[in-house]
PDB file of C-alpha atoms in Angstrom:
ATOM      1  CA  MET A   1     -12.812   0.483  -8.643  1.00 97.00           C
ATOM      2  CA  LEU A   2      -9.152   1.226  -9.278  1.00 98.00           C
ATOM      3  CA  HIS A   3      -5.940   0.585  -7.336  1.00 99.00           C
ATOM      4  CA  MET A   4      -2.611   2.371  -6.999  1.00 99.00           C
ATOM      5  CA  VAL A   5       0.886   0.877  -6.947  1.00 99.00           C
ATOM      6  CA  LYS A   6       3.841   2.630  -5.276  1.00 98.00           C
ATOM      7  CA  LEU A   7       7.432   1.781  -4.384  1.00 97.00           C
ATOM      8  CA  ALA A   8       8.159   1.364  -0.685  1.00 96.00           C
ATOM      9  CA  VAL A   9      11.557   3.087  -0.764  1.00 94.00           C
ATOM     10  CA  GLY A  10      13.997   1.967   1.937  1.00 94.00           C
ATOM     11  CA  ILE A  11      11.747  -0.922   2.993  1.00 96.00           C
ATOM     12  CA  GLN A  12      13.072  -4.502   2.785  1.00 95.00           C
ATOM     13  CA  SER A  13      10.064  -6.512   3.980  1.00 95.00           C
ATOM     14  CA  ILE A  14       6.398  -6.299   4.890  1.00 95.00           C
ATOM     15  CA  GLU A  15       7.475  -6.268   8.544  1.00 94.00           C
ATOM     16  CA  ASP A  16       9.662  -3.196   7.856  1.00 96.00           C
ATOM     17  CA  LEU A  17       6.668  -1.454   6.280  1.00 97.00           C
ATOM     18  CA  ALA A  18       4.467  -2.236   9.288  1.00 95.00           C
ATOM     19  CA  ALA A  19       7.165  -1.031  11.701  1.00 95.00           C
ATOM     20  CA  ARG A  20       7.656   2.240   9.824  1.00 95.00           C
ATOM     21  CA  GLN A  21       3.910   2.885   9.664  1.00 93.00           C
ATOM     22  CA  SER A  22       3.563   2.229  13.400  1.00 90.00           C
ATOM     23  CA  LEU A  23       5.939   5.156  14.048  1.00 89.00           C
ATOM     24  CA  GLN A  24       3.915   7.674  12.013  1.00 85.00           C
ATOM     25  CA  THR A  25       2.131  10.530  13.683  1.00 77.00           C
ATOM     26  CA  PRO A  26      -1.224  11.565  12.248  1.00 71.00           C
ATOM     27  CA  PRO A  27      -0.896  14.398   9.723  1.00 69.00           C
ATOM     28  CA  VAL A  28      -4.314  15.754  10.735  1.00 62.00           C
ATOM     29  CA  ASP A  29      -6.685  15.271  13.653  1.00 54.00           C
ATOM     30  CA  ASP A  30      -9.822  15.093  11.560  1.00 54.00           C
ATOM     31  CA  LEU A  31     -10.009  13.899   7.972  1.00 59.00           C
ATOM     32  CA  ASP A  32     -13.298  14.769   6.290  1.00 58.00           C
ATOM     33  CA  GLY A  33     -15.143  13.938   9.505  1.00 52.00           C
ATOM     34  CA  THR A  34     -13.230  10.681  10.102  1.00 56.00           C
ATOM     35  CA  SER A  35     -10.419  10.404  12.625  1.00 55.00           C
ATOM     36  CA  ALA A  36      -7.028   9.731  11.022  1.00 64.00           C
ATOM     37  CA  ALA A  37      -5.402   8.868  14.360  1.00 65.00           C
ATOM     38  CA  GLY A  38      -3.605   5.545  14.157  1.00 74.00           C
ATOM     39  CA  MET A  39      -4.108   5.237  10.401  1.00 88.00           C
ATOM     40  CA  PRO A  40      -1.079   4.901   8.107  1.00 93.00           C
ATOM     41  CA  TRP A  41      -0.733   7.579   5.441  1.00 93.00           C
ATOM     42  CA  PHE A  42       1.557   9.017   2.801  1.00 94.00           C
ATOM     43  CA  ARG A  43       1.741  12.217   0.811  1.00 93.00           C
ATOM     44  CA  THR A  44       2.198  12.349  -2.927  1.00 95.00           C
ATOM     45  CA  ARG A  45       2.840  15.331  -5.165  1.00 94.00           C
ATOM     46  CA  MET A  46       0.127  14.535  -7.696  1.00 94.00           C
ATOM     47  CA  TYR A  47      -3.534  14.281  -6.670  1.00 96.00           C
ATOM     48  CA  PRO A  48      -5.112  11.230  -8.369  1.00 97.00           C
ATOM     49  CA  ARG A  49      -7.596  12.411 -11.002  1.00 97.00           C
ATOM     50  CA  ARG A  50      -9.467   9.161 -10.518  1.00 98.00           C
ATOM     51  CA  ALA A  51      -9.667   9.445  -6.723  1.00 97.00           C
ATOM     52  CA  ALA A  52     -13.389   8.579  -6.716  1.00 97.00           C
ATOM     53  CA  ASP A  53     -12.614   5.263  -8.453  1.00 98.00           C
ATOM     54  CA  ILE A  54      -9.836   4.512  -5.966  1.00 98.00           C
ATOM     55  CA  LEU A  55     -12.073   5.290  -2.980  1.00 98.00           C
ATOM     56  CA  ASP A  56     -14.620   2.794  -4.337  1.00 98.00           C
ATOM     57  CA  GLY A  57     -12.759  -0.139  -2.719  1.00 97.00           C
ATOM     58  CA  GLY A  58      -9.264   0.451  -4.117  1.00 98.00           C
ATOM     59  CA  SER A  59      -5.971  -0.415  -2.434  1.00 99.00           C
ATOM     60  CA  ILE A  60      -2.367   0.733  -2.540  1.00 99.00           C
ATOM     61  CA  TYR A  61      -0.099  -2.116  -3.694  1.00 99.00           C
ATOM     62  CA  ARG A  62       3.491  -1.830  -2.436  1.00 98.00           C
ATOM     63  CA  VAL A  63       6.610  -2.711  -4.400  1.00 98.00           C
ATOM     64  CA  ILE A  64       9.201  -3.934  -1.896  1.00 97.00           C
ATOM     65  CA  ALA A  65      12.650  -5.055  -3.073  1.00 94.00           C
ATOM     66  CA  GLY A  66      11.515  -5.210  -6.704  1.00 94.00           C
ATOM     67  CA  ARG A  67       8.259  -7.107  -6.169  1.00 95.00           C
ATOM     68  CA  ILE A  68       4.673  -6.229  -5.356  1.00 97.00           C
ATOM     69  CA  LEU A  69       4.305  -7.946  -1.954  1.00 95.00           C
ATOM     70  CA  CYS A  70       1.309  -6.443  -0.167  1.00 97.00           C
ATOM     71  CA  ARG A  71      -1.623  -4.078  -0.281  1.00 98.00           C
ATOM     72  CA  GLN A  72      -3.610  -1.804   2.029  1.00 98.00           C
ATOM     73  CA  ARG A  73      -7.129  -0.527   1.417  1.00 98.00           C
ATOM     74  CA  ILE A  74      -7.259   3.226   0.771  1.00 98.00           C
ATOM     75  CA  THR A  75      -9.764   4.927   3.063  1.00 95.00           C
ATOM     76  CA  ALA A  76      -9.327   8.614   2.169  1.00 94.00           C
ATOM     77  CA  ILE A  77      -7.641  10.940  -0.316  1.00 95.00           C
ATOM     78  CA  GLN A  78      -7.668  14.683   0.155  1.00 92.00           C
ATOM     79  CA  PRO A  79      -5.741  17.773  -0.954  1.00 93.00           C
ATOM     80  CA  ASP A  80      -3.029  18.722   1.524  1.00 91.00           C
ATOM     81  CA  THR A  81       0.006  20.984   1.876  1.00 91.00           C
ATOM     82  CA  ARG A  82       3.546  19.973   2.808  1.00 90.00           C
ATOM     83  CA  GLU A  83       5.453  21.797   5.554  1.00 89.00           C
ATOM     84  CA  ASP A  84       7.163  23.977   2.916  1.00 95.00           C
ATOM     85  CA  GLY A  85       3.803  25.071   1.457  1.00 94.00           C
ATOM     86  CA  THR A  86       3.903  22.779  -1.594  1.00 95.00           C
ATOM     87  CA  PRO A  87       0.479  21.376  -2.495  1.00 95.00           C
ATOM     88  CA  CYS A  88       0.137  17.599  -2.417  1.00 94.00           C
ATOM     89  CA  ALA A  89      -2.371  14.812  -1.828  1.00 95.00           C
ATOM     90  CA  LEU A  90      -2.763  12.981   1.475  1.00 93.00           C
ATOM     91  CA  VAL A  91      -3.612   9.283   1.108  1.00 95.00           C
ATOM     92  CA  VAL A  92      -4.849   7.469   4.229  1.00 94.00           C
ATOM     93  CA  MET A  93      -4.908   3.666   4.401  1.00 96.00           C
ATOM     94  CA  ALA A  94      -6.458   0.981   6.564  1.00 95.00           C
ATOM     95  CA  PRO A  95      -3.915  -0.394   9.068  1.00 94.00           C
ATOM     96  CA  ASP A  96      -4.217  -4.015   7.859  1.00 95.00           C
ATOM     97  CA  ILE A  97      -1.395  -5.057   5.513  1.00 96.00           C
ATOM     98  CA  ILE A  98      -2.546  -7.888   3.241  1.00 96.00           C
ATOM     99  CA  PRO A  99       0.169 -10.047   1.609  1.00 94.00           C
ATOM    100  CA  VAL A 100      -0.354 -10.697  -2.098  1.00 94.00           C
ATOM    101  CA  GLN A 101       1.130 -13.148  -4.552  1.00 91.00           C
ATOM    102  CA  PRO A 102       4.596 -11.692  -5.267  1.00 91.00           C
ATOM    103  CA  ARG A 103       5.002 -10.141  -8.710  1.00 94.00           C
ATOM    104  CA  ALA A 104       8.168  -8.581 -10.110  1.00 94.00           C
ATOM    105  CA  MET A 105       7.961  -4.895 -10.981  1.00 95.00           C
ATOM    106  CA  ARG A 106      10.635  -2.530 -12.219  1.00 94.00           C
ATOM    107  CA  PRO A 107      11.322   0.725 -10.377  1.00 94.00           C
ATOM    108  CA  PHE A 108       9.375   3.851 -11.298  1.00 95.00           C
ATOM    109  CA  GLN A 109       8.818   7.301  -9.833  1.00 94.00           C
ATOM    110  CA  GLY A 110       5.705   8.307  -7.943  1.00 93.00           C
ATOM    111  CA  TRP A 111       2.739   5.973  -8.212  1.00 97.00           C
ATOM    112  CA  ARG A 112       0.766   4.299 -10.980  1.00 98.00           C
ATOM    113  CA  TYR A 113      -2.840   3.248 -11.423  1.00 98.00           C
ATOM    114  CA  LEU A 114      -3.425  -0.511 -11.267  1.00 98.00           C
ATOM    115  CA  ARG A 115      -6.564  -2.033 -12.758  1.00 98.00           C
ATOM    116  CA  PRO A 116      -8.256  -4.725 -10.633  1.00 98.00           C
ATOM    117  CA  GLU A 117      -7.730  -7.360 -13.332  1.00 98.00           C
ATOM    118  CA  ASP A 118      -3.970  -6.613 -13.297  1.00 98.00           C
ATOM    119  CA  ALA A 119      -3.605  -6.696  -9.500  1.00 98.00           C
ATOM    120  CA  PRO A 120      -1.940  -9.746  -7.926  1.00 96.00           C
ATOM    121  CA  PRO A 121      -4.295 -11.924  -5.862  1.00 94.00           C
ATOM    122  CA  ASP A 122      -4.206 -11.942  -2.077  1.00 93.00           C
ATOM    123  CA  LEU A 123      -2.276 -14.770  -0.449  1.00 85.00           C
ATOM    124  CA  LEU A 124      -4.751 -16.849   1.459  1.00 74.00           C
ATOM    125  CA  ALA A 125      -3.963 -18.172   4.910  1.00 57.00           C
ATOM    126  CA  ASN A 126      -3.029 -21.844   5.243  1.00 53.00           C
ATOM    127  CA  SER A 127      -6.328 -23.707   5.377  1.00 49.00           C
ATOM    128  CA  HIS A 128      -4.924 -26.284   7.839  1.00 51.00           C
ATOM    129  CA  THR A 129      -3.438 -23.933  10.427  1.00 50.00           C
ATOM    130  CA  GLY A 130      -4.994 -20.588   9.562  1.00 47.00           C
ATOM    131  CA  ASP A 131      -1.501 -19.062   9.271  1.00 59.00           C
ATOM    132  CA  ALA A 132      -0.057 -17.284   6.252  1.00 67.00           C
ATOM    133  CA  LEU A 133       3.286 -18.432   4.866  1.00 71.00           C
ATOM    134  CA  PRO A 134       6.245 -16.628   6.428  1.00 77.00           C
ATOM    135  CA  GLU A 135       7.515 -13.836   4.191  1.00 74.00           C
ATOM    136  CA  ALA A 136      10.991 -15.380   3.797  1.00 78.00           C
ATOM    137  CA  LEU A 137       9.441 -18.638   2.544  1.00 82.00           C
ATOM    138  CA  ARG A 138       7.117 -16.735   0.175  1.00 73.00           C
ATOM    139  CA  ASN A 139      10.111 -14.856  -1.240  1.00 74.00           C
ATOM    140  CA  GLU A 140      12.060 -18.072  -1.778  1.00 80.00           C
ATOM    141  CA  LEU A 141       9.099 -19.766  -3.466  1.00 79.00           C
ATOM    142  CA  ALA A 142       8.589 -16.715  -5.678  1.00 74.00           C
ATOM    143  CA  GLU A 143      12.265 -16.728  -6.727  1.00 76.00           C
ATOM    144  CA  LEU A 144      11.846 -20.386  -7.722  1.00 78.00           C
ATOM    145  CA  CYS A 145       8.669 -19.437  -9.672  1.00 73.00           C
ATOM    146  CA  LEU A 146       6.598 -21.778  -7.487  1.00 75.00           C
ATOM    147  CA  ILE A 147       4.082 -19.116  -6.467  1.00 66.00           C
TER     148      ILE A 147
END
């Protein structure tokens, strides 16, 4: 298993990411026999050479405002073509956005591989109420190095 990490450019919060993904239209009707309707996706110029490892349970971790804040499981990767004819890779993700323990990360172009042992852990829901911490509180706690 292997993960990817990618900047969420123009996104300020996990809620912004979810809102932007909810506005996407499916790039294809049928993706290798599986419907892509309603699934978030992105295109990237470089096709991952280790796509098989990523599809073996990997996720895309998102850098938002300088920190890795969330992840989504990757469900499909396939060769695609942009509107201008440029070849690219289409990456389809599960709709669930899972908050992770915030971790600072400097900007970079494109995407990077992320080994499972280097990936930040998921933030677990509050065991008393079943609710996750609000994102603003998580950000404040992370800035104070408390989480």
